[in-house]
PDB file of C-alpha atoms in Angstrom:
ATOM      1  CA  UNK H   1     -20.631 -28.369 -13.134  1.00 45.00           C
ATOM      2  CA  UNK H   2     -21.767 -29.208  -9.538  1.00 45.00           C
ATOM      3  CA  UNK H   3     -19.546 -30.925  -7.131  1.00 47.00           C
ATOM      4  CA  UNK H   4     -18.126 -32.989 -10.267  1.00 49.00           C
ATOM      5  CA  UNK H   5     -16.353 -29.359 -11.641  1.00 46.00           C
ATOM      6  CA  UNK H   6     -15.397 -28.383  -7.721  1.00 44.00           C
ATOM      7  CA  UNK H   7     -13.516 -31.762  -8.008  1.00 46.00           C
ATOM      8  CA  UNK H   8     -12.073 -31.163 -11.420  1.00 47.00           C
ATOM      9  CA  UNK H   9     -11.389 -27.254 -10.068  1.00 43.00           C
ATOM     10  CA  UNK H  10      -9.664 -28.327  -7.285  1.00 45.00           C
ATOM     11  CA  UNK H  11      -7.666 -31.260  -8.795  1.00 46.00           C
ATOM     12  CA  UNK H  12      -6.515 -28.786 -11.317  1.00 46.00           C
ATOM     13  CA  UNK H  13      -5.329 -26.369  -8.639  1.00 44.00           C
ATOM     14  CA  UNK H  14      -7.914 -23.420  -8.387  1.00 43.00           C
ATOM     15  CA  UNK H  15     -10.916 -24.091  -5.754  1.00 44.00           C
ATOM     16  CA  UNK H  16     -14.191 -23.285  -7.478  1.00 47.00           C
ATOM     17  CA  UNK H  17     -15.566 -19.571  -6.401  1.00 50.00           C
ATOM     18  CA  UNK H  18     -12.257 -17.925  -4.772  1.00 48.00           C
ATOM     19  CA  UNK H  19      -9.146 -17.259  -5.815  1.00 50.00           C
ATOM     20  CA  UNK H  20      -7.204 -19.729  -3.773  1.00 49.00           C
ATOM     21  CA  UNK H  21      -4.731 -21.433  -5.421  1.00 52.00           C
ATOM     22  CA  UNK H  22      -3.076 -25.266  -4.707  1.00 52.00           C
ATOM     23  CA  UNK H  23       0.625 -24.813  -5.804  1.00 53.00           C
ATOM     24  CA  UNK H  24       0.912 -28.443  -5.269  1.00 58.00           C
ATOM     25  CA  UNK H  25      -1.035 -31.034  -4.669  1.00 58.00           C
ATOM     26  CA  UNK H  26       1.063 -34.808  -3.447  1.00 63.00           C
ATOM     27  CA  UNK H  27      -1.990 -37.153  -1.831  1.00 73.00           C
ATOM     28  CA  UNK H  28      -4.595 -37.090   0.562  1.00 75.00           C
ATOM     29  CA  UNK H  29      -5.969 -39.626   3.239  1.00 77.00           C
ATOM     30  CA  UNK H  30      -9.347 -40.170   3.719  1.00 81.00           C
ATOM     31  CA  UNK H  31     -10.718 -41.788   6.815  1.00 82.00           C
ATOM     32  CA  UNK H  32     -13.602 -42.252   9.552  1.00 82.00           C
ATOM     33  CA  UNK H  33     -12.661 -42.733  13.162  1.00 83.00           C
ATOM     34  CA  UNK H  34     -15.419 -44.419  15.167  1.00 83.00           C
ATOM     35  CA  UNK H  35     -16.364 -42.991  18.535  1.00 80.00           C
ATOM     36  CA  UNK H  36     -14.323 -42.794  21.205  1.00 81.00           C
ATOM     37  CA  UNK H  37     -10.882 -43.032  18.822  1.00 83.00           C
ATOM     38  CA  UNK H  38      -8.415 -40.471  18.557  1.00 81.00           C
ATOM     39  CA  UNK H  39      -6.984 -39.038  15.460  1.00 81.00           C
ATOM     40  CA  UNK H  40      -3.469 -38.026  15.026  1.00 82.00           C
ATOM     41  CA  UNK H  41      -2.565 -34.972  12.465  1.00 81.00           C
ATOM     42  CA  UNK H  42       1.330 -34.523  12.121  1.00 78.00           C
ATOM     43  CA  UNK H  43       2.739 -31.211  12.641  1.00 72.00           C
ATOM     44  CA  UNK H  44       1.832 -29.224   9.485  1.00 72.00           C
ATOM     45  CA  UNK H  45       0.203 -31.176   7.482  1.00 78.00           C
ATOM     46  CA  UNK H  46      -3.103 -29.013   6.222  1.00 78.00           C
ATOM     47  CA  UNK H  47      -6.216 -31.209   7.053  1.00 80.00           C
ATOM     48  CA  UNK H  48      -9.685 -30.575   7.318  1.00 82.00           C
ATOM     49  CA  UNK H  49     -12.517 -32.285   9.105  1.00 82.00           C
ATOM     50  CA  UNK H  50     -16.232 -33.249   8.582  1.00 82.00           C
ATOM     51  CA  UNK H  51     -18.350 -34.441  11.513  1.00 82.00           C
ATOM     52  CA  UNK H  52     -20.880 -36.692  10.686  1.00 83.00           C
ATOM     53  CA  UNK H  53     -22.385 -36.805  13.866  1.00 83.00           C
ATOM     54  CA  UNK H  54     -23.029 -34.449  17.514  1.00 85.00           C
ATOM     55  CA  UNK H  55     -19.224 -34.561  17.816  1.00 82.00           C
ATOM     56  CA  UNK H  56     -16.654 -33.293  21.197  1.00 81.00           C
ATOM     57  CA  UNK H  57     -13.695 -32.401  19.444  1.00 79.00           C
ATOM     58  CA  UNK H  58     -10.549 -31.614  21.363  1.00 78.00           C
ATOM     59  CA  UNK H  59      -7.465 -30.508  19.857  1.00 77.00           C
ATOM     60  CA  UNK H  60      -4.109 -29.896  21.065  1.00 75.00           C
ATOM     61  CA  UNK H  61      -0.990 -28.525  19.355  1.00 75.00           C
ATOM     62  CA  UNK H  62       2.119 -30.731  19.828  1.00 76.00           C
ATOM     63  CA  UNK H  63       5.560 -29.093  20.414  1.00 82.00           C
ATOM     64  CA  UNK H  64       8.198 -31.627  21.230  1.00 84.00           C
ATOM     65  CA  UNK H  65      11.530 -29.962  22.698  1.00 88.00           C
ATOM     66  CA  UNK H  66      13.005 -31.436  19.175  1.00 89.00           C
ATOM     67  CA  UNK H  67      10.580 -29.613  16.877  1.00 88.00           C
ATOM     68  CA  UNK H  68      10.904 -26.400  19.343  1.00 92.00           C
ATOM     69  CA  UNK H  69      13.276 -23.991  17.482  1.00 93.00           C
ATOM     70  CA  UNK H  70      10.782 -24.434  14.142  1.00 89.00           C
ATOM     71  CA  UNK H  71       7.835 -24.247  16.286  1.00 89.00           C
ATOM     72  CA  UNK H  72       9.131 -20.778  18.027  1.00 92.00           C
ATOM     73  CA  UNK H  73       9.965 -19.162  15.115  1.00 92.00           C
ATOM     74  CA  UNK H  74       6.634 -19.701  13.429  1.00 89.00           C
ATOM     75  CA  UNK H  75       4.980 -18.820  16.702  1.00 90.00           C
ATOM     76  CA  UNK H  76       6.983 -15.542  16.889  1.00 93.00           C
ATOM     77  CA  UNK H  77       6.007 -14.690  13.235  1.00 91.00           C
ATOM     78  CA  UNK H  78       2.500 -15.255  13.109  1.00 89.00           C
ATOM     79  CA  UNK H  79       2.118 -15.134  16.958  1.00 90.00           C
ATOM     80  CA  UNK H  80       3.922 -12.073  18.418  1.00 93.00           C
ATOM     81  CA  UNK H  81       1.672 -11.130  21.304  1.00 94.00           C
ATOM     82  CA  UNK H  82       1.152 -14.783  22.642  1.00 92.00           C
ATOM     83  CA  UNK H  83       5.007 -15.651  22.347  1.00 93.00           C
ATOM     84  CA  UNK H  84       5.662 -13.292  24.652  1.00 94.00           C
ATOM     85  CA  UNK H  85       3.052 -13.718  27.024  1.00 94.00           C
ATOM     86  CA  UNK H  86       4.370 -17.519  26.632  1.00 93.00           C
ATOM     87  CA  UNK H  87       8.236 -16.820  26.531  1.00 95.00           C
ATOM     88  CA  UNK H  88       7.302 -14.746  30.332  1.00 95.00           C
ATOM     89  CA  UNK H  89       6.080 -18.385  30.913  1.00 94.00           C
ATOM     90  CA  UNK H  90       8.597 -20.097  29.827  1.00 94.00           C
ATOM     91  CA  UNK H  91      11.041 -17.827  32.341  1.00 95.00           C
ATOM     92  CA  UNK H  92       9.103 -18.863  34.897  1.00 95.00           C
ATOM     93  CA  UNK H  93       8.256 -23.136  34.095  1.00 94.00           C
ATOM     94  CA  UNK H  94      11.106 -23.871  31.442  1.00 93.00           C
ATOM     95  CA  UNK H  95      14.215 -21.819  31.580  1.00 94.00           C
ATOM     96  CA  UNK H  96      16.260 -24.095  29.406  1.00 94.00           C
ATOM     97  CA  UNK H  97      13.705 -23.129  26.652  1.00 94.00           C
ATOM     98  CA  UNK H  98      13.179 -19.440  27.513  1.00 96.00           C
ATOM     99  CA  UNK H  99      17.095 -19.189  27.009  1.00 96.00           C
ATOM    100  CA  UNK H 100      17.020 -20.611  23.236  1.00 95.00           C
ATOM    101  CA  UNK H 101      14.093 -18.427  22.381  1.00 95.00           C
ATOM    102  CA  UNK H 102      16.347 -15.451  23.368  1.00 96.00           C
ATOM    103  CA  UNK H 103      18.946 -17.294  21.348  1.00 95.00           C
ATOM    104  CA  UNK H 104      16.655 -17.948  18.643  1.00 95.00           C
ATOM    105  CA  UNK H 105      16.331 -13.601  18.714  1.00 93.00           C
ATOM    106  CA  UNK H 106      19.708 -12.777  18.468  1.00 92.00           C
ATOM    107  CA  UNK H 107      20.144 -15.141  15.237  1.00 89.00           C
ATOM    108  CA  UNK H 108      20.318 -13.488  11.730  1.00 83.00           C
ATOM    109  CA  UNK H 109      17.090 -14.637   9.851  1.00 71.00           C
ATOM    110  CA  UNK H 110      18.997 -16.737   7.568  1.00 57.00           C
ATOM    111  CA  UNK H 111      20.455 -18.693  10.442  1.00 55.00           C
ATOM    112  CA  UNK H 112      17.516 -19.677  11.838  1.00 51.00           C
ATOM    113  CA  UNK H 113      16.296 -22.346   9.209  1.00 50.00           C
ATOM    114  CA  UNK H 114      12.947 -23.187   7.239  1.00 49.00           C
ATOM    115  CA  UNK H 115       9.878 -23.416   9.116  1.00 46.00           C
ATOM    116  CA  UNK H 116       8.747 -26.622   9.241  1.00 44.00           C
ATOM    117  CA  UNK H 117       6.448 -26.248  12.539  1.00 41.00           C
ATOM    118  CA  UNK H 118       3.529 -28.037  13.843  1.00 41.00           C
ATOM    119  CA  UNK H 119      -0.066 -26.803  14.063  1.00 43.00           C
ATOM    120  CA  UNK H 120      -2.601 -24.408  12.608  1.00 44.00           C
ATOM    121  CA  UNK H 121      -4.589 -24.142  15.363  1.00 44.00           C
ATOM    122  CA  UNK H 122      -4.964 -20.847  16.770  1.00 42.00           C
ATOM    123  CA  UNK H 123      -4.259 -20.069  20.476  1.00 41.00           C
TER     124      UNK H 123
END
């Protein structure tokens, strides 16, 4: 019992008291960054954080114009208001980009790939 069986429970794919479930589980990291270091978290990769200390956090979602058809779509999908007020945007500072998203639009959903996007922060 205790944090020993929230281990075991989680190890063995059910976190203790909910009914998540971990479909699969490949490694972790585990690290400390001392002050004043910056931390880098690749595009989707789930991650969690524990400050030790009074800690400034600032986070930033990455979306490189190579990663920016996966990005999009997820975006759109769990997004819809923002990517439009952001596709308006995109009219306006990127045109390039605010013609693929109309692109991205017209394509049949099996067209338009897997989503393999970057962040989980919310905007």
């Amino acid at each position: 019992t205790g944090r020993d069986g929230e281990r075991r429970a989680c190890r063995d794919g059910v976190r203790a008291g909910s009914s998540f479930r971990v479909i699969s589980v490949l490694s972790h990291h585990l690290g400390s960054s001392p002050a004043g270091e910056t931390v880098y978290v690749p595009g989707g990769w789930w991650h969690c954080v524990l400050n030790l200390d009074v800690t400034v956090a600032v986070t930033q979602n990455l979306c490189p114009r190579s990663s920016f058809d996966s990005v999009w779509r997820r975006v759109v999908k769990s997004r819809p208001k923002m990517s439009k007020r952001l596709a308006e945007r995109l009219a306006v500072d990127e045109p390039l980009l605010h013609q693929r998203t109309v692109e991205l639009a017209k394509l049949p959903p099996e067209e338009k790939g897997g989503d393999s996007s970057s962040s989980s922060s919310s905007s």
